[in-house]
């Protein structure tokens, strides 16, 4: 029985258009409504190092007085979202002196040069965090750190390790 | 509808402005770690200040002892364990020889200066200690060689070779 209510398509289209025009002609005047949209932007920081480890191969102190770390410069990416005038600081602290059992070599024998805007050269320390870079306000900053080991004849033999902890912070 | 859109836009802008004020600032901190490994292997380097020593001929009566004109500087560099003993020895290849004539090399003696360096006399059979030290480091000293100047020596130009060995275990 559905065929009884079927309308030819050529008739149906004009009827729908007429209905729409009728609806517009009888629409209510424009109304205003206030909606409050809350957007929460918290401080956020992300720090990325290109490698999780660096090693300094054995070398003759005469031939290589400053041993470069492998695998080459450490790429550092700093992403931070903070207030426009807030200071961002990236620092690094050694977990200990270089240690091989009971033998130690001062952590300060590791130094670095730096490239990239805001990144600075420095010397590793196990008691005071040393600046790696500083910036103002939000943004993404990229640079690199080339770590060097001061290679002396006086170093005792051994395989020495320590951990460098980088901290990115903003107030 | 248009008014509604405008109002929403203004409210959003106000919210963003509020968020950028210090009242909404929150500390941001991130950390990362880097493991550092340094390999230090045993090494030794020995440097002599000269490749040869020549004693000038002298009247035995006026100069009963021939002394090398300049002290031989000896630089020792060694990298080893803290308690390990670094030793420097010297061994003569032969007695002082000129053709078929010889002067016992045991008469070729030296005095020494510098911490860890010791005086001694040459030998062809047993390496003689020139110095010893504990642990890694750089050490510098001198050896001044001398030889008795005897009327009994046959004329000639006598030679020997002194081989130095530095050991850092």
mmCIF file of C-alpha atoms in Angstrom:
data_model
loop_
_atom_site.group_PDB
_atom_site.id
_atom_site.type_symbol
_atom_site.label_atom_id
_atom_site.label_comp_id
_atom_site.label_asym_id
_atom_site.label_seq_id
_atom_site.Cartn_x
_atom_site.Cartn_y
_atom_site.Cartn_z
ATOM 1 C CA UNK A 1 0.000 0.000 0.000
ATOM 2 C CA UNK A 2 2.884 2.308 0.129
ATOM 3 C CA UNK A 3 2.382 3.045 -3.544
ATOM 4 C CA UNK A 4 -0.717 5.043 -2.606
ATOM 5 C CA UNK A 5 1.367 7.680 -0.800
ATOM 6 C CA UNK A 6 4.159 7.886 -3.273
ATOM 7 C CA UNK A 7 4.632 11.349 -4.760
ATOM 8 C CA UNK A 8 6.323 11.839 -8.088
ATOM 9 C CA UNK A 9 9.732 13.355 -7.563
ATOM 10 C CA UNK A 10 9.117 16.265 -9.932
ATOM 11 C CA UNK A 11 6.304 17.437 -7.635
ATOM 12 C CA UNK A 12 8.017 16.807 -4.341
ATOM 13 C CA UNK A 13 11.008 19.107 -4.924
ATOM 14 C CA UNK A 14 9.040 22.345 -5.407
ATOM 15 C CA UNK A 15 7.025 21.553 -2.335
ATOM 16 C CA UNK A 16 10.097 21.192 -0.144
ATOM 17 C CA UNK A 17 11.568 24.468 -1.400
ATOM 18 C CA UNK A 18 8.329 26.253 -0.694
ATOM 19 C CA UNK A 19 8.299 24.880 2.818
ATOM 20 C CA UNK A 20 11.809 26.148 3.447
ATOM 21 C CA UNK A 21 11.003 29.636 2.171
ATOM 22 C CA UNK A 22 7.978 29.709 4.423
ATOM 23 C CA UNK A 23 10.038 28.819 7.400
ATOM 24 C CA UNK A 24 12.570 31.598 6.730
ATOM 25 C CA UNK A 25 9.853 34.193 6.220
ATOM 26 C CA UNK A 26 8.400 33.330 9.597
ATOM 27 C CA UNK A 27 11.649 32.989 11.566
ATOM 28 C CA UNK A 28 12.048 34.835 14.863
ATOM 29 C CA UNK A 29 14.317 37.938 15.175
ATOM 30 C CA UNK A 30 18.043 37.289 15.871
ATOM 31 C CA UNK A 31 18.737 36.407 19.463
ATOM 32 C CA UNK A 32 21.941 36.759 21.463
ATOM 33 C CA UNK A 33 23.384 34.210 23.824
ATOM 34 C CA UNK A 34 26.567 34.332 25.861
ATOM 35 C CA UNK A 35 28.745 31.270 26.057
ATOM 36 C CA UNK A 36 31.935 31.157 28.088
ATOM 37 C CA UNK A 37 34.733 29.007 26.704
ATOM 38 C CA UNK A 38 37.388 28.091 29.223
ATOM 39 C CA UNK A 39 40.823 27.189 27.878
ATOM 40 C CA UNK A 40 43.352 26.011 30.396
ATOM 41 C CA UNK A 41 46.983 26.523 29.424
ATOM 42 C CA UNK A 42 49.299 25.197 32.072
ATOM 43 C CA UNK A 43 53.022 25.449 32.230
ATOM 44 C CA UNK A 44 54.556 22.657 30.256
ATOM 45 C CA UNK A 45 58.075 21.566 29.490
ATOM 46 C CA UNK A 46 59.626 18.867 27.394
ATOM 47 C CA UNK A 47 63.307 18.024 27.150
ATOM 48 C CA UNK A 48 64.717 15.701 24.515
ATOM 49 C CA UNK A 49 68.271 14.398 24.202
ATOM 50 C CA UNK A 50 69.418 12.712 21.015
ATOM 51 C CA UNK A 51 71.175 9.972 22.945
ATOM 52 C CA UNK A 52 70.852 8.251 26.298
ATOM 53 C CA UNK A 53 74.580 7.649 26.643
ATOM 54 C CA UNK A 54 77.964 9.015 25.699
ATOM 55 C CA UNK A 55 81.322 7.273 25.920
ATOM 56 C CA UNK A 56 84.892 8.452 25.767
ATOM 57 C CA UNK A 57 87.240 5.910 24.181
ATOM 58 C CA UNK A 58 90.730 5.300 25.499
ATOM 59 C CA UNK A 59 93.243 7.599 23.843
ATOM 60 C CA UNK A 60 96.809 8.697 24.277
ATOM 61 C CA UNK A 61 96.980 11.864 26.390
ATOM 62 C CA UNK A 62 99.766 13.114 24.125
ATOM 63 C CA UNK A 63 97.794 12.697 20.924
ATOM 64 C CA UNK A 64 94.281 13.457 22.198
ATOM 65 C CA UNK A 65 94.430 15.703 25.261
ATOM 66 C CA UNK A 66 90.693 16.352 24.982
ATOM 67 C CA UNK A 67 88.739 13.240 24.044
ATOM 68 C CA UNK A 68 85.459 13.983 22.244
ATOM 69 C CA UNK A 69 82.481 11.926 23.303
ATOM 70 C CA UNK A 70 80.898 9.438 20.972
ATOM 71 C CA UNK A 71 78.522 9.360 19.161
ATOM 72 C CA UNK A 72 79.296 13.026 18.560
ATOM 73 C CA UNK A 73 77.497 16.176 19.625
ATOM 74 C CA UNK A 74 74.426 15.691 21.758
ATOM 75 C CA UNK A 75 71.377 17.292 20.183
ATOM 76 C CA UNK A 76 69.127 18.943 22.744
ATOM 77 C CA UNK A 77 65.585 20.085 22.129
ATOM 78 C CA UNK A 78 63.838 22.214 24.706
ATOM 79 C CA UNK A 79 60.122 22.861 24.462
ATOM 80 C CA UNK A 80 58.463 25.004 27.053
ATOM 81 C CA UNK A 81 55.218 26.800 27.545
ATOM 82 C CA UNK A 82 55.278 29.413 30.225
ATOM 83 C CA UNK A 83 54.508 33.065 30.776
ATOM 84 C CA UNK A 84 55.973 35.581 28.373
ATOM 85 C CA UNK A 85 58.573 36.894 30.789
ATOM 86 C CA UNK A 86 59.397 33.707 32.648
ATOM 87 C CA UNK A 87 62.982 32.526 32.630
ATOM 88 C CA UNK A 88 63.662 29.024 31.419
ATOM 89 C CA UNK A 89 66.787 27.305 32.608
ATOM 90 C CA UNK A 90 68.370 24.078 31.470
ATOM 91 C CA UNK A 91 70.995 22.745 33.848
ATOM 92 C CA UNK A 92 72.976 19.559 34.288
ATOM 93 C CA UNK A 93 74.269 17.854 37.412
ATOM 94 C CA UNK A 94 76.607 14.873 37.695
ATOM 95 C CA UNK A 95 75.454 12.006 39.889
ATOM 96 C CA UNK A 96 78.980 11.620 41.261
ATOM 97 C CA UNK A 97 82.579 11.914 40.176
ATOM 98 C CA UNK A 98 83.570 9.454 37.462
ATOM 99 C CA UNK A 99 83.851 6.183 39.338
ATOM 100 C CA UNK A 100 85.447 2.830 38.620
ATOM 101 C CA UNK A 101 85.080 0.795 41.778
ATOM 102 C CA UNK A 102 86.966 2.742 44.418
ATOM 103 C CA UNK A 103 88.859 4.778 41.842
ATOM 104 C CA UNK A 104 87.549 8.192 40.955
ATOM 105 C CA UNK A 105 88.242 10.937 38.469
ATOM 106 C CA UNK A 106 86.766 14.364 39.120
ATOM 107 C CA UNK A 107 83.578 15.040 37.200
ATOM 108 C CA UNK A 108 85.058 18.427 36.322
ATOM 109 C CA UNK A 109 87.256 16.647 33.790
ATOM 110 C CA UNK A 110 84.181 16.611 31.578
ATOM 111 C CA UNK A 111 83.527 19.887 29.817
ATOM 112 C CA UNK A 112 81.386 20.906 26.892
ATOM 113 C CA UNK A 113 81.120 23.411 24.130
ATOM 114 C CA UNK A 114 77.716 24.429 22.878
ATOM 115 C CA UNK A 115 75.967 25.631 19.767
ATOM 116 C CA UNK A 116 72.497 27.060 19.416
ATOM 117 C CA UNK A 117 70.904 30.249 20.638
ATOM 118 C CA UNK A 118 70.869 30.380 24.428
ATOM 119 C CA UNK A 119 73.087 27.329 24.919
ATOM 120 C CA UNK A 120 76.376 27.867 26.781
ATOM 121 C CA UNK A 121 79.652 26.025 27.345
ATOM 122 C CA UNK A 122 80.489 24.707 30.781
ATOM 123 C CA UNK A 123 82.173 22.260 33.103
ATOM 124 C CA UNK A 124 80.453 19.360 34.805
ATOM 125 C CA UNK A 125 80.065 19.424 38.567
ATOM 126 C CA UNK A 126 78.679 16.877 40.991
ATOM 127 C CA UNK A 127 77.507 19.291 43.662
ATOM 128 C CA UNK A 128 76.203 22.334 41.806
ATOM 129 C CA UNK A 129 73.999 22.137 38.735
ATOM 130 C CA UNK A 130 75.689 23.875 35.828
ATOM 131 C CA UNK A 131 73.878 25.939 33.247
ATOM 132 C CA UNK A 132 73.446 24.437 29.800
ATOM 133 C CA UNK A 133 71.174 27.183 28.490
ATOM 134 C CA UNK A 134 68.611 29.786 29.370
ATOM 135 C CA UNK A 135 65.753 31.490 27.568
ATOM 136 C CA UNK A 136 62.763 33.748 28.184
ATOM 137 C CA UNK A 137 59.184 32.755 27.489
ATOM 138 C CA UNK A 138 57.569 29.931 25.602
ATOM 139 C CA UNK A 139 59.095 28.321 22.572
ATOM 140 C CA UNK A 140 61.049 25.503 21.030
ATOM 141 C CA UNK A 141 64.839 25.747 21.235
ATOM 142 C CA UNK A 142 67.355 23.409 19.672
ATOM 143 C CA UNK A 143 71.079 23.229 20.193
ATOM 144 C CA UNK A 144 73.912 20.822 20.723
ATOM 145 C CA UNK A 145 76.447 20.007 23.361
ATOM 146 C CA UNK A 146 79.863 18.611 22.439
ATOM 147 C CA UNK A 147 81.194 16.765 25.479
ATOM 148 C CA UNK A 148 84.936 16.508 26.043
ATOM 149 C CA UNK A 149 86.992 14.496 28.514
ATOM 150 C CA UNK A 150 90.271 15.928 29.792
ATOM 151 C CA UNK A 151 92.720 13.126 29.089
ATOM 152 C CA UNK A 152 95.608 13.115 31.559
ATOM 153 C CA UNK A 153 98.484 10.737 32.193
ATOM 154 C CA UNK A 154 97.633 10.879 35.863
ATOM 155 C CA UNK A 155 94.263 9.159 35.430
ATOM 156 C CA UNK A 156 94.292 5.615 36.837
ATOM 157 C CA UNK A 157 93.195 2.870 34.476
ATOM 158 C CA UNK A 158 89.617 1.669 34.578
ATOM 159 C CA UNK A 159 86.156 2.024 33.118
ATOM 160 C CA UNK A 160 84.524 4.991 34.772
ATOM 161 C CA UNK A 161 80.869 5.940 34.771
ATOM 162 C CA UNK A 162 78.546 8.632 35.993
ATOM 163 C CA UNK A 163 75.101 9.914 35.089
ATOM 164 C CA UNK A 164 74.389 13.429 33.934
ATOM 165 C CA UNK A 165 70.906 14.610 34.863
ATOM 166 C CA UNK A 166 69.493 17.464 32.823
ATOM 167 C CA UNK A 167 66.747 19.575 34.329
ATOM 168 C CA UNK A 168 64.627 22.047 32.422
ATOM 169 C CA UNK A 169 62.711 24.366 34.694
ATOM 170 C CA UNK A 170 60.773 27.579 34.719
ATOM 171 C CA UNK A 171 59.386 29.339 37.734
ATOM 172 C CA UNK B 1 23.377 33.866 15.353
ATOM 173 C CA UNK B 2 26.083 36.237 14.303
ATOM 174 C CA UNK B 3 25.876 37.984 17.653
ATOM 175 C CA UNK B 4 26.185 34.689 19.376
ATOM 176 C CA UNK B 5 29.366 33.912 17.471
ATOM 177 C CA UNK B 6 30.808 37.310 18.341
ATOM 178 C CA UNK B 7 30.072 36.841 22.013
ATOM 179 C CA UNK B 8 31.698 33.439 22.066
ATOM 180 C CA UNK B 9 34.777 34.847 20.354
ATOM 181 C CA UNK B 10 35.134 37.623 22.903
ATOM 182 C CA UNK B 11 34.742 35.219 25.757
ATOM 183 C CA UNK B 12 37.460 33.007 24.319
ATOM 184 C CA UNK B 13 39.810 35.934 23.939
ATOM 185 C CA UNK B 14 39.162 36.939 27.514
ATOM 186 C CA UNK B 15 39.901 33.435 28.682
ATOM 187 C CA UNK B 16 43.186 33.355 26.795
ATOM 188 C CA UNK B 17 44.157 36.720 28.235
ATOM 189 C CA UNK B 18 43.436 35.462 31.704
ATOM 190 C CA UNK B 19 45.529 32.371 31.109
ATOM 191 C CA UNK B 20 48.493 34.412 29.991
ATOM 192 C CA UNK B 21 48.541 36.397 33.178
ATOM 193 C CA UNK B 22 50.798 35.378 36.019
ATOM 194 C CA UNK B 23 47.816 34.274 38.028
ATOM 195 C CA UNK B 24 47.666 31.168 35.843
ATOM 196 C CA UNK B 25 51.392 30.570 35.496
ATOM 197 C CA UNK B 26 52.414 27.127 36.629
ATOM 198 C CA UNK B 27 55.906 25.698 37.033
ATOM 199 C CA UNK B 28 57.172 23.634 34.138
ATOM 200 C CA UNK B 29 59.874 21.065 34.694
ATOM 201 C CA UNK B 30 61.360 18.275 32.623
ATOM 202 C CA UNK B 31 64.359 16.053 33.206
ATOM 203 C CA UNK B 32 66.512 13.734 31.117
ATOM 204 C CA UNK B 33 69.508 11.553 31.895
ATOM 205 C CA UNK B 34 72.718 10.827 30.036
ATOM 206 C CA UNK B 35 74.949 7.908 31.005
ATOM 207 C CA UNK B 36 78.646 8.680 30.690
ATOM 208 C CA UNK B 37 81.378 6.067 30.281
ATOM 209 C CA UNK B 38 85.114 6.771 30.177
ATOM 210 C CA UNK B 39 87.632 4.090 29.288
ATOM 211 C CA UNK B 40 91.194 4.477 30.530
ATOM 212 C CA UNK B 41 93.609 1.730 29.488
ATOM 213 C CA UNK B 42 97.212 1.136 30.599
ATOM 214 C CA UNK B 43 99.715 3.205 28.647
ATOM 215 C CA UNK B 44 103.381 4.101 28.799
ATOM 216 C CA UNK B 45 105.556 6.635 27.063
ATOM 217 C CA UNK B 46 109.285 7.056 27.458
ATOM 218 C CA UNK B 47 111.247 9.986 26.081
ATOM 219 C CA UNK B 48 115.020 10.397 26.204
ATOM 220 C CA UNK B 49 116.540 13.806 25.764
ATOM 221 C CA UNK B 50 119.210 12.508 23.388
ATOM 222 C CA UNK B 51 119.738 9.555 21.103
ATOM 223 C CA UNK B 52 123.449 9.276 21.864
ATOM 224 C CA UNK B 53 126.082 10.195 24.423
ATOM 225 C CA UNK B 54 129.675 10.903 23.523
ATOM 226 C CA UNK B 55 132.535 11.132 25.996
ATOM 227 C CA UNK B 56 135.346 13.408 24.917
ATOM 228 C CA UNK B 57 138.892 12.035 25.178
ATOM 229 C CA UNK B 58 140.737 13.331 28.260
ATOM 230 C CA UNK B 59 144.091 12.915 29.983
ATOM 231 C CA UNK B 60 143.561 10.088 32.532
ATOM 232 C CA UNK B 61 145.700 11.818 35.088
ATOM 233 C CA UNK B 62 143.932 15.169 34.817
ATOM 234 C CA UNK B 63 140.502 13.588 34.377
ATOM 235 C CA UNK B 64 140.366 10.160 36.029
ATOM 236 C CA UNK B 65 136.661 10.027 35.320
ATOM 237 C CA UNK B 66 135.022 10.823 31.992
ATOM 238 C CA UNK B 67 131.692 12.496 32.491
ATOM 239 C CA UNK B 68 129.049 12.945 29.829
ATOM 240 C CA UNK B 69 128.955 16.594 28.772
ATOM 241 C CA UNK B 70 125.233 16.958 29.487
ATOM 242 C CA UNK B 71 122.792 15.068 31.681
ATOM 243 C CA UNK B 72 120.387 12.821 29.812
ATOM 244 C CA UNK B 73 116.828 13.917 30.458
ATOM 245 C CA UNK B 74 114.349 11.102 30.914
ATOM 246 C CA UNK B 75 110.598 11.678 30.751
ATOM 247 C CA UNK B 76 108.341 8.871 31.899
ATOM 248 C CA UNK B 77 104.584 8.897 31.389
ATOM 249 C CA UNK B 78 102.499 5.996 32.559
ATOM 250 C CA UNK B 79 98.869 5.219 33.116
ATOM 251 C CA UNK B 80 98.174 2.248 35.327
ATOM 252 C CA UNK B 81 96.311 1.152 38.443
ATOM 253 C CA UNK B 82 96.869 3.274 41.557
ATOM 254 C CA UNK B 83 98.857 0.620 43.406
ATOM 255 C CA UNK B 84 100.753 -0.700 40.392
ATOM 256 C CA UNK B 85 104.486 -0.172 40.148
ATOM 257 C CA UNK B 86 105.879 1.555 37.081
ATOM 258 C CA UNK B 87 109.482 0.554 36.406
ATOM 259 C CA UNK B 88 112.183 1.907 34.133
ATOM 260 C CA UNK B 89 115.222 -0.262 33.444
ATOM 261 C CA UNK B 90 118.235 -0.119 31.177
ATOM 262 C CA UNK B 91 120.206 -2.975 29.611
ATOM 263 C CA UNK B 92 123.423 -2.641 27.644
ATOM 264 C CA UNK B 93 123.686 -4.545 24.368
ATOM 265 C CA UNK B 94 127.358 -5.329 24.901
ATOM 266 C CA UNK B 95 130.480 -4.093 26.621
ATOM 267 C CA UNK B 96 131.952 -0.898 25.202
ATOM 268 C CA UNK B 97 133.623 -2.275 22.118
ATOM 269 C CA UNK B 98 136.164 -0.986 19.626
ATOM 270 C CA UNK B 99 137.072 -3.765 17.234
ATOM 271 C CA UNK B 100 138.509 -6.496 19.387
ATOM 272 C CA UNK B 101 139.075 -4.187 22.351
ATOM 273 C CA UNK B 102 136.490 -3.827 25.076
ATOM 274 C CA UNK B 103 135.841 -1.858 28.239
ATOM 275 C CA UNK B 104 133.475 -3.571 30.696
ATOM 276 C CA UNK B 105 130.115 -1.811 30.458
ATOM 277 C CA UNK B 106 129.710 -2.346 34.182
ATOM 278 C CA UNK B 107 132.080 0.594 34.614
ATOM 279 C CA UNK B 108 129.595 2.832 32.826
ATOM 280 C CA UNK B 109 127.733 4.270 35.789
ATOM 281 C CA UNK B 110 125.266 7.059 36.301
ATOM 282 C CA UNK B 111 124.012 9.436 38.917
ATOM 283 C CA UNK B 112 120.401 10.517 38.866
ATOM 284 C CA UNK B 113 118.146 13.393 39.751
ATOM 285 C CA UNK B 114 114.385 13.493 39.985
ATOM 286 C CA UNK B 115 111.885 11.790 42.274
ATOM 287 C CA UNK B 116 111.939 8.042 41.830
ATOM 288 C CA UNK B 117 115.121 7.986 39.740
ATOM 289 C CA UNK B 118 118.078 6.006 41.082
ATOM 290 C CA UNK B 119 121.813 5.861 40.468
ATOM 291 C CA UNK B 120 123.323 2.685 39.084
ATOM 292 C CA UNK B 121 125.708 0.971 36.740
ATOM 293 C CA UNK B 122 125.190 -0.695 33.373
ATOM 294 C CA UNK B 123 125.025 -4.416 32.729
ATOM 295 C CA UNK B 124 124.771 -6.673 29.733
ATOM 296 C CA UNK B 125 123.156 -9.510 31.634
ATOM 297 C CA UNK B 126 120.564 -7.965 33.930
ATOM 298 C CA UNK B 127 118.400 -4.942 33.296
ATOM 299 C CA UNK B 128 119.293 -2.288 35.828
ATOM 300 C CA UNK B 129 116.728 -0.099 37.520
ATOM 301 C CA UNK B 130 116.703 3.550 36.503
ATOM 302 C CA UNK B 131 113.581 4.387 38.471
ATOM 303 C CA UNK B 132 110.284 3.158 39.842
ATOM 304 C CA UNK B 133 107.021 4.822 40.771
ATOM 305 C CA UNK B 134 103.546 3.926 41.995
ATOM 306 C CA UNK B 135 100.504 4.610 39.878
ATOM 307 C CA UNK B 136 99.791 6.850 36.931
ATOM 308 C CA UNK B 137 101.616 10.068 36.250
ATOM 309 C CA UNK B 138 104.371 11.968 34.498
ATOM 310 C CA UNK B 139 107.866 11.822 35.918
ATOM 311 C CA UNK B 140 110.964 13.636 34.745
ATOM 312 C CA UNK B 141 114.549 13.177 35.778
ATOM 313 C CA UNK B 142 118.110 13.076 34.531
ATOM 314 C CA UNK B 143 120.922 10.595 34.289
ATOM 315 C CA UNK B 144 124.518 11.706 34.167
ATOM 316 C CA UNK B 145 126.773 8.964 32.829
ATOM 317 C CA UNK B 146 130.401 8.595 33.754
ATOM 318 C CA UNK B 147 133.207 6.203 32.924
ATOM 319 C CA UNK B 148 136.582 5.621 34.574
ATOM 320 C CA UNK B 149 139.353 7.072 32.424
ATOM 321 C CA UNK B 150 142.119 4.482 32.653
ATOM 322 C CA UNK B 151 145.667 4.512 31.255
ATOM 323 C CA UNK B 152 145.110 0.841 30.433
ATOM 324 C CA UNK B 153 142.497 1.424 27.725
ATOM 325 C CA UNK B 154 143.609 0.680 24.189
ATOM 326 C CA UNK B 155 143.033 3.594 21.880
ATOM 327 C CA UNK B 156 139.884 3.437 19.855
ATOM 328 C CA UNK B 157 136.251 4.535 19.630
ATOM 329 C CA UNK B 158 134.174 2.341 21.867
ATOM 330 C CA UNK B 159 130.438 1.966 21.512
ATOM 331 C CA UNK B 160 127.527 0.200 23.073
ATOM 332 C CA UNK B 161 123.775 0.597 22.973
ATOM 333 C CA UNK B 162 121.682 1.156 26.052
ATOM 334 C CA UNK B 163 118.113 -0.143 25.796
ATOM 335 C CA UNK B 164 115.573 1.433 28.147
ATOM 336 C CA UNK B 165 112.352 -0.329 29.051
ATOM 337 C CA UNK B 166 109.409 1.299 30.766
ATOM 338 C CA UNK B 167 106.797 -1.033 32.177
ATOM 339 C CA UNK B 168 103.369 -0.011 33.402
ATOM 340 C CA UNK B 169 101.343 -3.115 34.290
#
